[in-house]
mmCIF file of C-alpha atoms in Angstrom:
data_model
loop_
_atom_site.group_PDB
_atom_site.id
_atom_site.type_symbol
_atom_site.label_atom_id
_atom_site.label_comp_id
_atom_site.label_asym_id
_atom_site.label_seq_id
_atom_site.Cartn_x
_atom_site.Cartn_y
_atom_site.Cartn_z
ATOM 1 C CA MET A 1023 0.000 0.000 0.000
ATOM 2 C CA SER A 1024 1.405 3.386 -1.019
ATOM 3 C CA GLN A 1025 1.995 6.279 1.364
ATOM 4 C CA GLN A 1026 -0.773 8.262 -0.327
ATOM 5 C CA GLN A 1027 -3.258 5.405 0.180
ATOM 6 C CA LEU A 1028 -2.307 5.155 3.839
ATOM 7 C CA GLN A 1029 -2.829 8.885 4.300
ATOM 8 C CA THR A 1030 -6.202 8.765 2.548
ATOM 9 C CA ARG A 1031 -7.367 5.859 4.701
ATOM 10 C CA LEU A 1032 -6.241 7.659 7.850
ATOM 11 C CA ILE A 1033 -8.106 10.840 6.919
ATOM 12 C CA TRP A 1034 -11.317 8.995 6.070
ATOM 13 C CA GLY A 1035 -11.034 6.649 9.054
ATOM 14 C CA LEU A 1036 -10.642 9.451 11.580
ATOM 15 C CA SER A 1037 -13.293 11.549 9.855
ATOM 16 C CA LEU A 1038 -15.807 8.686 10.037
ATOM 17 C CA ALA A 1039 -14.870 8.076 13.672
ATOM 18 C CA SER A 1040 -15.637 11.730 14.374
ATOM 19 C CA VAL A 1041 -19.049 11.384 12.683
ATOM 20 C CA VAL A 1042 -19.864 8.440 14.986
ATOM 21 C CA VAL A 1043 -18.708 10.379 18.039
ATOM 22 C CA TYR A 1044 -20.632 13.557 17.221
ATOM 23 C CA ILE A 1045 -23.815 11.662 16.396
ATOM 24 C CA ASN A 1046 -23.639 10.169 19.889
ATOM 25 C CA LEU A 1047 -22.774 13.491 21.490
ATOM 26 C CA TYR A 1048 -25.423 15.662 19.837
ATOM 27 C CA LEU A 1049 -28.262 13.179 19.408
ATOM 28 C CA VAL A 1050 -29.841 14.356 22.678
ATOM 29 C CA GLN A 1051 -29.904 17.953 21.432
ATOM 30 C CA GLY A 1052 -32.370 16.914 18.738
ATOM 31 C CA MET A 1053 -34.366 14.764 21.161
ATOM 32 C CA LEU A 1054 -35.215 17.378 23.793
ATOM 33 C CA PRO A 1055 -39.030 17.038 23.452
ATOM 34 C CA LEU A 1056 -38.877 13.208 23.542
ATOM 35 C CA ILE A 1057 -36.507 13.202 26.519
ATOM 36 C CA ALA A 1058 -38.684 15.709 28.375
ATOM 37 C CA SER A 1059 -41.821 13.597 27.866
ATOM 38 C CA SER A 1060 -40.150 10.199 28.404
ATOM 39 C CA PHE A 1061 -38.403 11.197 31.633
ATOM 40 C CA GLN A 1062 -40.956 13.790 32.810
ATOM 41 C CA VAL A 1063 -38.635 16.811 33.037
ATOM 42 C CA LEU A 1064 -38.850 20.346 31.656
ATOM 43 C CA PRO A 1065 -37.367 20.810 28.145
ATOM 44 C CA ALA A 1066 -35.051 23.529 29.492
ATOM 45 C CA HIS A 1067 -33.671 21.067 32.065
ATOM 46 C CA ALA A 1068 -33.234 18.420 29.357
ATOM 47 C CA THR A 1069 -30.728 20.771 27.678
ATOM 48 C CA LEU A 1070 -28.376 20.085 30.599
ATOM 49 C CA LEU A 1071 -27.784 16.556 29.248
ATOM 50 C CA LEU A 1072 -25.460 18.043 26.646
ATOM 51 C CA SER A 1073 -23.675 20.018 29.347
ATOM 52 C CA VAL A 1074 -22.909 16.994 31.551
ATOM 53 C CA THR A 1075 -21.647 14.983 28.577
ATOM 54 C CA SER A 1076 -19.443 17.861 27.453
ATOM 55 C CA PHE A 1077 -18.119 18.205 31.008
ATOM 56 C CA SER A 1078 -16.892 14.598 31.312
ATOM 57 C CA LEU A 1079 -15.661 14.661 27.722
ATOM 58 C CA ALA A 1080 -13.570 17.753 28.433
ATOM 59 C CA PHE A 1081 -11.555 16.282 31.301
ATOM 60 C CA SER A 1082 -11.255 12.842 29.693
ATOM 61 C CA LEU A 1083 -9.446 14.457 26.767
ATOM 62 C CA LEU A 1084 -6.427 15.007 29.018
ATOM 63 C CA PHE A 1085 -6.346 11.314 29.970
ATOM 64 C CA TYR A 1086 -6.447 10.117 26.364
ATOM 65 C CA ALA A 1087 -3.788 12.592 25.313
ATOM 66 C CA THR A 1088 -1.424 11.188 27.940
ATOM 67 C CA LEU A 1089 -2.360 7.581 27.176
ATOM 68 C CA SER A 1090 -1.908 7.939 23.416
ATOM 69 C CA ASP A 1091 1.546 9.480 23.902
ATOM 70 C CA LYS A 1092 2.479 6.297 25.792
ATOM 71 C CA ILE A 1093 0.827 3.409 23.926
ATOM 72 C CA GLY A 1094 0.052 4.901 20.526
ATOM 73 C CA ARG A 1095 -2.905 6.535 18.819
ATOM 74 C CA ARG A 1096 -4.804 3.643 17.246
ATOM 75 C CA LYS A 1097 -5.470 1.331 20.177
ATOM 76 C CA PRO A 1098 -7.148 3.735 22.673
ATOM 77 C CA LEU A 1099 -9.206 5.230 19.849
ATOM 78 C CA LEU A 1100 -10.618 1.869 18.778
ATOM 79 C CA TRP A 1101 -11.165 0.641 22.335
ATOM 80 C CA SER A 1102 -13.185 3.735 23.154
ATOM 81 C CA LEU A 1103 -15.444 3.211 20.135
ATOM 82 C CA GLY A 1104 -16.017 -0.422 21.112
ATOM 83 C CA LEU A 1105 -16.960 0.539 24.674
ATOM 84 C CA LEU A 1106 -19.225 3.268 23.290
ATOM 85 C CA VAL A 1107 -21.326 0.578 21.612
ATOM 86 C CA LEU A 1108 -21.773 -1.090 25.028
ATOM 87 C CA ALA A 1109 -22.720 2.228 26.637
ATOM 88 C CA ASP A 1110 -25.360 2.728 23.928
ATOM 89 C CA VAL A 1111 -26.774 -0.712 24.764
ATOM 90 C CA MET A 1112 -27.126 0.374 28.398
ATOM 91 C CA LEU A 1113 -29.297 3.311 27.304
ATOM 92 C CA LEU A 1114 -32.015 0.790 26.442
ATOM 93 C CA PHE A 1115 -32.543 0.074 30.130
ATOM 94 C CA VAL A 1116 -32.534 3.615 31.553
ATOM 95 C CA THR A 1117 -35.826 4.634 33.209
ATOM 96 C CA GLU A 1118 -34.873 7.596 35.445
ATOM 97 C CA PHE A 1119 -33.512 10.981 34.347
ATOM 98 C CA SER A 1120 -30.816 10.825 37.039
ATOM 99 C CA ASP A 1121 -29.630 7.485 35.606
ATOM 100 C CA LEU A 1122 -29.580 9.002 32.132
ATOM 101 C CA ILE A 1123 -27.366 11.823 33.374
ATOM 102 C CA ALA A 1124 -24.975 9.311 34.970
ATOM 103 C CA LEU A 1125 -24.765 7.259 31.783
ATOM 104 C CA ARG A 1126 -24.200 10.355 29.670
ATOM 105 C CA LEU A 1127 -21.280 11.233 31.950
ATOM 106 C CA ILE A 1128 -19.786 7.814 31.140
ATOM 107 C CA GLN A 1129 -20.439 8.304 27.445
ATOM 108 C CA GLY A 1130 -18.687 11.662 27.545
ATOM 109 C CA ALA A 1131 -15.562 9.945 28.868
ATOM 110 C CA LEU A 1132 -15.648 7.462 25.975
ATOM 111 C CA LEU A 1133 -16.402 10.070 23.322
ATOM 112 C CA ALA A 1134 -13.254 11.992 24.252
ATOM 113 C CA ALA A 1135 -10.759 9.592 22.661
ATOM 114 C CA VAL A 1136 -11.362 10.507 19.021
ATOM 115 C CA PRO A 1137 -11.134 14.319 19.362
ATOM 116 C CA ALA A 1138 -8.206 14.016 21.804
ATOM 117 C CA ILE A 1139 -6.123 11.834 19.525
ATOM 118 C CA SER A 1140 -7.077 12.689 15.931
ATOM 119 C CA MET A 1141 -5.068 15.871 15.283
ATOM 120 C CA ALA A 1142 -1.945 14.415 16.895
ATOM 121 C CA TYR A 1143 -2.496 11.208 14.869
ATOM 122 C CA PHE A 1144 -2.618 13.332 11.705
ATOM 123 C CA LYS A 1145 0.557 15.197 12.596
ATOM 124 C CA ASP A 1146 2.366 11.915 13.352
ATOM 125 C CA MET A 1147 1.406 10.178 10.117
ATOM 126 C CA LEU A 1148 0.815 12.849 7.459
ATOM 127 C CA ASP A 1149 3.153 14.983 5.406
ATOM 128 C CA LYS A 1150 3.157 18.626 6.418
ATOM 129 C CA SER A 1151 1.719 19.600 3.026
ATOM 130 C CA VAL A 1152 -1.365 17.448 3.721
ATOM 131 C CA LEU A 1153 -1.880 18.338 7.388
ATOM 132 C CA LEU A 1154 -3.885 21.547 7.022
ATOM 133 C CA LYS A 1155 -6.208 19.993 4.436
ATOM 134 C CA ALA A 1156 -6.668 16.878 6.595
ATOM 135 C CA GLY A 1157 -7.594 19.053 9.562
ATOM 136 C CA ALA A 1158 -10.141 20.936 7.447
ATOM 137 C CA VAL A 1159 -11.733 17.684 6.208
ATOM 138 C CA TYR A 1160 -11.817 16.323 9.754
ATOM 139 C CA ILE A 1161 -13.524 19.409 11.190
ATOM 140 C CA ALA A 1162 -16.012 19.360 8.298
ATOM 141 C CA ALA A 1163 -16.763 15.750 9.288
ATOM 142 C CA ASN A 1164 -17.282 16.947 12.875
ATOM 143 C CA SER A 1165 -19.962 19.349 11.710
ATOM 144 C CA LEU A 1166 -21.617 16.694 9.515
ATOM 145 C CA GLY A 1167 -21.709 14.345 12.504
ATOM 146 C CA GLY A 1168 -23.262 17.086 14.597
ATOM 147 C CA ILE A 1169 -25.912 17.749 11.941
ATOM 148 C CA ALA A 1170 -26.638 14.041 11.482
ATOM 149 C CA GLY A 1171 -26.959 13.458 15.227
ATOM 150 C CA ARG A 1172 -29.372 16.326 15.763
ATOM 151 C CA LEU A 1173 -31.525 15.527 12.724
ATOM 152 C CA LEU A 1174 -31.553 11.871 13.690
ATOM 153 C CA GLY A 1175 -32.717 12.930 17.141
ATOM 154 C CA GLY A 1176 -35.544 14.879 15.505
ATOM 155 C CA VAL A 1177 -36.619 11.850 13.453
ATOM 156 C CA MET A 1178 -36.566 9.717 16.599
ATOM 157 C CA THR A 1179 -38.657 12.273 18.476
ATOM 158 C CA GLN A 1180 -41.241 12.336 15.690
ATOM 159 C CA TYR A 1181 -41.517 8.659 14.799
ATOM 160 C CA LEU A 1182 -39.915 6.411 17.447
ATOM 161 C CA ASN A 1183 -40.111 5.764 21.168
ATOM 162 C CA TRP A 1184 -37.064 5.713 23.457
ATOM 163 C CA GLN A 1185 -36.203 2.004 23.065
ATOM 164 C CA GLN A 1186 -36.588 2.077 19.278
ATOM 165 C CA SER A 1187 -34.425 5.189 19.127
ATOM 166 C CA MET A 1188 -31.660 3.565 21.128
ATOM 167 C CA LEU A 1189 -31.710 0.415 18.984
ATOM 168 C CA LEU A 1190 -31.158 2.590 15.915
ATOM 169 C CA LEU A 1191 -28.312 4.428 17.659
ATOM 170 C CA ILE A 1192 -26.649 1.128 18.639
ATOM 171 C CA SER A 1193 -26.793 -0.068 15.014
ATOM 172 C CA ILE A 1194 -25.249 3.149 13.670
ATOM 173 C CA THR A 1195 -22.464 3.191 16.274
ATOM 174 C CA ALA A 1196 -21.594 -0.498 15.786
ATOM 175 C CA LEU A 1197 -21.538 -0.272 11.981
ATOM 176 C CA GLY A 1198 -19.486 2.916 12.023
ATOM 177 C CA THR A 1199 -16.980 1.380 14.442
ATOM 178 C CA LEU A 1200 -16.490 -1.685 12.237
ATOM 179 C CA VAL A 1201 -15.818 0.492 9.184
ATOM 180 C CA VAL A 1202 -13.333 2.640 11.138
ATOM 181 C CA ILE A 1203 -11.469 -0.504 12.242
ATOM 182 C CA GLY A 1204 -11.191 -1.523 8.594
ATOM 183 C CA LEU A 1205 -10.069 1.909 7.401
ATOM 184 C CA LEU A 1206 -7.421 2.916 9.941
ATOM 185 C CA PRO A 1207 -3.957 1.775 8.850
ATOM 186 C CA ASN A 1208 -2.415 -0.790 11.170
ATOM 187 C CA ARG A 1209 0.562 1.471 11.763
ATOM 188 C CA ASP A 1210 1.366 3.643 14.722
ATOM 189 C CA LYS A 1211 4.382 5.917 14.747
ATOM 190 C CA ILE A 1212 4.346 6.272 18.532
ATOM 191 C CA ARG A 1213 4.522 2.512 19.134
ATOM 192 C CA ALA A 1214 7.122 2.075 16.411
ATOM 193 C CA GLU A 1215 9.339 4.718 18.017
ATOM 194 C CA ARG A 1216 8.803 3.715 21.641
ATOM 195 C CA GLY A 1217 8.730 -0.068 21.364
ATOM 196 C CA GLU A 1218 8.368 -0.594 25.105
ATOM 197 C CA ILE A 1219 5.073 0.503 26.664
ATOM 198 C CA LYS A 1220 5.102 2.280 30.026
ATOM 199 C CA LEU A 1221 1.695 3.079 31.463
ATOM 200 C CA ARG A 1222 2.956 4.648 34.696
ATOM 201 C CA PHE A 1223 2.253 8.368 35.025
ATOM 202 C CA GLN A 1224 5.545 10.269 34.935
ATOM 203 C CA ARG A 1225 6.667 13.810 35.682
ATOM 204 C CA SER A 1226 7.151 14.394 31.955
ATOM 205 C CA ASP A 1227 3.408 13.922 31.464
ATOM 206 C CA ALA A 1228 2.627 16.879 33.715
ATOM 207 C CA GLN A 1229 5.489 18.828 32.138
ATOM 208 C CA GLY A 1230 3.906 18.271 28.723
ATOM 209 C CA PHE A 1231 0.677 19.942 29.822
ATOM 210 C CA TRP A 1232 2.565 22.696 31.648
ATOM 211 C CA LEU A 1233 4.654 23.387 28.524
ATOM 212 C CA HIS A 1234 1.520 24.471 26.665
ATOM 213 C CA LEU A 1235 -0.158 26.130 29.643
ATOM 214 C CA SER A 1236 2.907 28.346 30.063
ATOM 215 C CA ASP A 1237 2.603 29.512 26.435
ATOM 216 C CA SER A 1238 0.564 32.740 26.452
ATOM 217 C CA THR A 1239 -0.512 32.334 22.821
ATOM 218 C CA MET A 1240 -1.806 28.824 23.515
ATOM 219 C CA ILE A 1241 -3.732 30.097 26.548
ATOM 220 C CA LYS A 1242 -5.440 32.727 24.382
ATOM 221 C CA LEU A 1243 -6.344 30.132 21.767
ATOM 222 C CA TYR A 1244 -7.776 27.846 24.462
ATOM 223 C CA LEU A 1245 -9.914 30.675 25.861
ATOM 224 C CA LEU A 1246 -11.102 31.722 22.406
ATOM 225 C CA GLY A 1247 -12.235 28.208 21.528
ATOM 226 C CA ALA A 1248 -14.045 27.852 24.860
ATOM 227 C CA MET A 1249 -15.965 31.120 24.621
ATOM 228 C CA ALA A 1250 -16.932 30.751 20.969
ATOM 229 C CA PHE A 1251 -18.248 27.205 21.448
ATOM 230 C CA MET A 1252 -19.948 28.180 24.705
ATOM 231 C CA VAL A 1253 -22.213 30.470 22.679
ATOM 232 C CA MET A 1254 -22.601 28.474 19.481
ATOM 233 C CA VAL A 1255 -23.655 25.045 20.696
ATOM 234 C CA ASN A 1256 -26.011 26.268 23.407
ATOM 235 C CA GLN A 1257 -27.765 28.764 21.157
ATOM 236 C CA PHE A 1258 -28.863 25.774 19.091
ATOM 237 C CA SER A 1259 -30.436 24.210 22.191
ATOM 238 C CA TYR A 1260 -32.437 27.258 23.218
ATOM 239 C CA ILE A 1261 -33.564 28.223 19.712
ATOM 240 C CA GLN A 1262 -35.510 24.959 19.543
ATOM 241 C CA LEU A 1263 -37.491 25.937 22.624
ATOM 242 C CA HIS A 1264 -38.058 29.414 21.144
ATOM 243 C CA LEU A 1265 -39.288 28.079 17.798
ATOM 244 C CA MET A 1266 -41.751 25.701 19.456
ATOM 245 C CA GLN A 1267 -43.460 28.687 21.105
ATOM 246 C CA ALA A 1268 -45.861 31.219 19.574
ATOM 247 C CA PRO A 1269 -45.785 32.826 17.068
ATOM 248 C CA PHE A 1270 -43.676 30.154 15.345
ATOM 249 C CA ASN A 1271 -45.220 26.941 16.743
ATOM 250 C CA TRP A 1272 -42.770 24.651 14.963
ATOM 251 C CA GLY A 1273 -43.293 20.920 15.519
ATOM 252 C CA ARG A 1274 -40.913 18.485 17.209
ATOM 253 C CA PHE A 1275 -39.221 17.436 13.981
ATOM 254 C CA GLU A 1276 -39.400 20.853 12.337
ATOM 255 C CA VAL A 1277 -37.285 22.482 15.036
ATOM 256 C CA THR A 1278 -34.427 20.079 14.393
ATOM 257 C CA LEU A 1279 -34.253 21.335 10.794
ATOM 258 C CA ILE A 1280 -32.599 24.473 12.191
ATOM 259 C CA PHE A 1281 -29.480 22.310 12.500
ATOM 260 C CA LEU A 1282 -29.211 22.281 8.703
ATOM 261 C CA CYS A 1283 -27.730 25.749 9.199
ATOM 262 C CA TYR A 1284 -24.615 23.842 10.297
ATOM 263 C CA LEU A 1285 -24.002 23.081 6.617
ATOM 264 C CA SER A 1286 -22.639 26.598 6.189
ATOM 265 C CA GLY A 1287 -20.137 25.674 8.899
ATOM 266 C CA THR A 1288 -19.273 22.440 7.089
ATOM 267 C CA TYR A 1289 -18.446 24.453 3.976
ATOM 268 C CA ALA A 1290 -16.454 26.982 6.009
ATOM 269 C CA SER A 1291 -14.439 24.208 7.679
ATOM 270 C CA PHE A 1292 -13.609 22.621 4.345
ATOM 271 C CA ARG A 1293 -12.495 25.926 2.799
ATOM 272 C CA SER A 1294 -10.694 27.267 5.860
ATOM 273 C CA ALA A 1295 -7.256 25.958 4.861
ATOM 274 C CA LYS A 1296 -7.316 27.973 1.615
ATOM 275 C CA TRP A 1297 -8.630 31.056 3.391
ATOM 276 C CA VAL A 1298 -5.862 30.911 6.000
ATOM 277 C CA ASN A 1299 -3.214 30.696 3.260
ATOM 278 C CA LYS A 1300 -4.810 33.530 1.300
ATOM 279 C CA LEU A 1301 -5.913 35.968 4.030
ATOM 280 C CA GLY A 1302 -3.930 34.982 7.119
ATOM 281 C CA ARG A 1303 -5.096 34.018 10.585
ATOM 282 C CA GLN A 1304 -5.816 37.407 12.116
ATOM 283 C CA PRO A 1305 -8.159 38.730 9.396
ATOM 284 C CA LEU A 1306 -10.081 35.438 9.524
ATOM 285 C CA PHE A 1307 -10.356 35.672 13.307
ATOM 286 C CA VAL A 1308 -11.786 39.193 13.069
ATOM 287 C CA LEU A 1309 -14.192 38.391 10.216
ATOM 288 C CA SER A 1310 -15.488 35.187 11.819
ATOM 289 C CA THR A 1311 -16.041 36.936 15.167
ATOM 290 C CA LEU A 1312 -18.026 39.682 13.438
ATOM 291 C CA MET A 1313 -20.122 37.059 11.645
ATOM 292 C CA MET A 1314 -20.982 35.328 14.934
ATOM 293 C CA CYS A 1315 -22.050 38.652 16.461
ATOM 294 C CA LEU A 1316 -24.046 39.660 13.388
ATOM 295 C CA GLY A 1317 -25.715 36.251 13.163
ATOM 296 C CA SER A 1318 -26.826 36.431 16.798
ATOM 297 C CA MET A 1319 -28.305 39.895 16.347
ATOM 298 C CA VAL A 1320 -30.174 38.952 13.149
ATOM 299 C CA THR A 1321 -32.067 36.251 15.092
ATOM 300 C CA LEU A 1322 -33.702 39.010 17.161
ATOM 301 C CA VAL A 1323 -35.888 39.833 14.155
ATOM 302 C CA ASP A 1324 -39.220 38.144 14.862
ATOM 303 C CA SER A 1325 -39.431 35.907 11.788
ATOM 304 C CA SER A 1326 -38.446 32.338 10.926
ATOM 305 C CA GLU A 1327 -36.510 33.524 7.873
ATOM 306 C CA ALA A 1328 -34.383 35.923 9.915
ATOM 307 C CA ILE A 1329 -33.613 33.243 12.497
ATOM 308 C CA VAL A 1330 -32.469 30.825 9.774
ATOM 309 C CA VAL A 1331 -30.270 33.492 8.154
ATOM 310 C CA GLY A 1332 -28.840 34.399 11.554
ATOM 311 C CA PHE A 1333 -27.872 30.814 12.322
ATOM 312 C CA ILE A 1334 -26.362 30.340 8.864
ATOM 313 C CA LEU A 1335 -24.131 33.359 9.518
ATOM 314 C CA SER A 1336 -23.264 32.239 13.054
ATOM 315 C CA SER A 1337 -22.407 28.691 11.932
ATOM 316 C CA PHE A 1338 -20.232 29.959 9.092
ATOM 317 C CA GLY A 1339 -18.405 32.319 11.420
ATOM 318 C CA PHE A 1340 -17.968 29.815 14.223
ATOM 319 C CA PHE A 1341 -16.567 26.964 12.150
ATOM 320 C CA THR A 1342 -14.154 29.288 10.387
ATOM 321 C CA PHE A 1343 -13.051 30.517 13.811
ATOM 322 C CA HIS A 1344 -12.724 26.987 15.217
ATOM 323 C CA SER A 1345 -10.771 25.712 12.194
ATOM 324 C CA VAL A 1346 -8.197 28.497 12.546
ATOM 325 C CA CYS A 1347 -7.853 27.894 16.308
ATOM 326 C CA ASN A 1348 -7.570 24.127 15.984
ATOM 327 C CA ALA A 1349 -4.988 24.196 13.198
ATOM 328 C CA TRP A 1350 -2.952 26.899 14.954
ATOM 329 C CA VAL A 1351 -2.745 24.833 18.142
ATOM 330 C CA ALA A 1352 -1.723 21.672 16.251
ATOM 331 C CA GLN A 1353 0.937 23.506 14.247
ATOM 332 C CA ARG A 1354 2.339 25.494 17.171
ATOM 333 C CA ALA A 1355 2.928 22.393 19.307
ATOM 334 C CA GLN A 1356 6.438 21.151 18.602
ATOM 335 C CA GLN A 1357 6.326 18.646 21.495
ATOM 336 C CA HIS A 1358 3.544 16.765 23.324
ATOM 337 C CA ARG A 1359 1.203 17.318 20.396
ATOM 338 C CA ALA A 1360 -1.705 15.276 21.701
ATOM 339 C CA LYS A 1361 -1.577 17.180 24.985
ATOM 340 C CA ALA A 1362 -1.698 20.532 23.177
ATOM 341 C CA THR A 1363 -4.761 19.498 21.191
ATOM 342 C CA ALA A 1364 -6.367 17.929 24.253
ATOM 343 C CA LEU A 1365 -5.978 21.130 26.274
ATOM 344 C CA TYR A 1366 -7.596 23.118 23.466
ATOM 345 C CA LEU A 1367 -10.503 20.695 23.206
ATOM 346 C CA CYS A 1368 -10.791 20.450 26.984
ATOM 347 C CA SER A 1369 -11.361 24.192 27.196
ATOM 348 C CA TYR A 1370 -13.604 23.994 24.108
ATOM 349 C CA TYR A 1371 -15.949 21.426 25.660
ATOM 350 C CA LEU A 1372 -15.815 23.022 29.087
ATOM 351 C CA GLY A 1373 -17.166 26.084 27.317
ATOM 352 C CA ALA A 1374 -20.040 23.952 26.007
ATOM 353 C CA ALA A 1375 -20.667 22.526 29.482
ATOM 354 C CA ILE A 1376 -20.682 25.962 31.138
ATOM 355 C CA GLY A 1377 -22.741 27.586 28.402
ATOM 356 C CA GLY A 1378 -25.942 25.668 29.138
ATOM 357 C CA PRO A 1379 -26.204 26.687 32.822
ATOM 358 C CA TYR A 1380 -24.884 30.177 31.981
ATOM 359 C CA LEU A 1381 -27.626 30.873 29.418
ATOM 360 C CA LEU A 1382 -30.420 29.135 31.377
ATOM 361 C CA PRO A 1383 -31.299 32.142 33.609
ATOM 362 C CA PHE A 1384 -31.222 34.427 30.551
ATOM 363 C CA TRP A 1385 -33.760 32.116 28.920
ATOM 364 C CA GLN A 1386 -35.925 31.809 32.029
ATOM 365 C CA HIS A 1387 -36.158 35.578 32.610
ATOM 366 C CA TRP A 1388 -36.044 37.113 29.105
ATOM 367 C CA GLY A 1389 -36.574 34.273 26.639
ATOM 368 C CA TRP A 1390 -34.655 34.243 23.360
ATOM 369 C CA ASN A 1391 -33.771 37.946 23.600
ATOM 370 C CA GLY A 1392 -32.032 37.148 26.877
ATOM 371 C CA VAL A 1393 -30.103 34.269 25.299
ATOM 372 C CA VAL A 1394 -28.860 36.603 22.557
ATOM 373 C CA GLY A 1395 -27.920 39.243 25.126
ATOM 374 C CA GLY A 1396 -25.975 36.724 27.215
ATOM 375 C CA SER A 1397 -24.281 35.442 24.044
ATOM 376 C CA LEU A 1398 -23.200 38.910 22.950
ATOM 377 C CA VAL A 1399 -21.557 39.502 26.333
ATOM 378 C CA VAL A 1400 -19.348 36.463 25.727
ATOM 379 C CA LEU A 1401 -18.720 37.323 22.065
ATOM 380 C CA SER A 1402 -17.623 40.809 23.125
ATOM 381 C CA LEU A 1403 -14.954 39.186 25.285
ATOM 382 C CA VAL A 1404 -13.968 37.027 22.292
ATOM 383 C CA ALA A 1405 -13.556 40.169 20.170
ATOM 384 C CA VAL A 1406 -11.366 41.833 22.804
ATOM 385 C CA LEU A 1407 -9.139 38.752 23.077
ATOM 386 C CA VAL A 1408 -8.878 38.431 19.284
ATOM 387 C CA LEU A 1409 -7.687 42.024 19.011
ATOM 388 C CA TYR A 1410 -5.232 41.495 21.879
ATOM 389 C CA LEU A 1411 -3.837 38.384 20.190
ATOM 390 C CA ALA A 1412 -3.513 40.208 16.885
ATOM 391 C CA ARG A 1413 -1.614 43.018 18.586
ATOM 392 C CA ALA A 1414 0.722 40.572 20.354
ATOM 393 C CA GLN A 1415 1.444 38.747 17.077
ATOM 394 C CA ARG A 1416 2.309 41.983 15.286
ATOM 395 C CA ARG A 1417 4.839 42.782 18.020
ATOM 396 C CA ALA A 1418 6.380 39.298 18.033
ATOM 397 C CA PRO A 1419 9.674 38.720 16.168
ATOM 398 C CA ALA A 1420 9.190 37.137 12.749
ATOM 399 C CA SER A 1421 11.180 34.072 13.802
ATOM 400 C CA LEU A 1422 8.806 33.347 16.663
ATOM 401 C CA ILE A 1423 5.756 33.669 14.412
ATOM 402 C CA ASP A 1424 7.313 31.244 11.948
ATOM 403 C CA VAL A 1425 7.964 28.696 14.687
ATOM 404 C CA ALA A 1426 4.398 29.089 15.860
ATOM 405 C CA GLY A 1427 3.039 27.592 12.722
#
């Protein structure tokens, strides 16, 4: 098998793995009405299911980053997908909302392996000329998985009961896992280099995390990813509740169609590599931040059309923003690559976990207008940090900027 074939299989294997992961992660976001009725909780409280999963996913990323630096990338990734199938089977037997929360915490820990390992896996196995494109394809696959999971949740809410829904999820996860096993090349640079496997936690593991946490540029990128995702993912939860109310009165399945706005983000992710090369990072950061702010404000217009346009703009801006952040982190890390990516994604998913409870009181007191107001507060902080980062990069010596990516 040629090197090009191996690279292609790796890109498609990890991209498919991400689709499986994000279907499992975001399925509940499209099932809010079904979950609320099946477990007898308020729809607004059902939104917290995504927060608890994101919370356990965030901290588990750090574990997988350390583990994959010790035993290789392929094995922990595949083991996590196999155990995810078993966790999906357990969902068949859940009857209490508290048990569902506990199981979603476990699922979050399993879902973390793919996002924690993938970018480092790419950087280990791919030529530098292919890396940026691979990252763009992978993030586009993330968004497609998110869309598929949410729309699938909407179909389940409309046509299936809880047990039937979980049987369909089990089938999708199992089939996807088998295909990923077949696609991923049976090569692992880490294992080939290390030979001997040492699972014991060492001081160098903590030093790897500290190396990136002591880098001020990395810290800014981590904060930017967290705040942007904090707004984006949770806006999609609360807009469903808004659209099901008067004067819109969208149905259970209809509200999940709002997630098709993610397709603008899929396109943005795929094109981001070319835009970075053509425009540079800082202009893209500024433009994407402005698009997120504009998109949020457009949704304040009291019409379905304006809300759709607003979310198309927000999705486009967010995924452009995320693609630049993610690639910058991966390229800047010269050592402990998986740990650098894991710290970025840890902050990213902590943002998602915090965003639900943060926006809940805005929703309870002021409805959708409150959610937009709370979002703009966070996006204002994003804009300030983007400008600060741009200023710091202009002052940095050219040599340091080159090393950074």
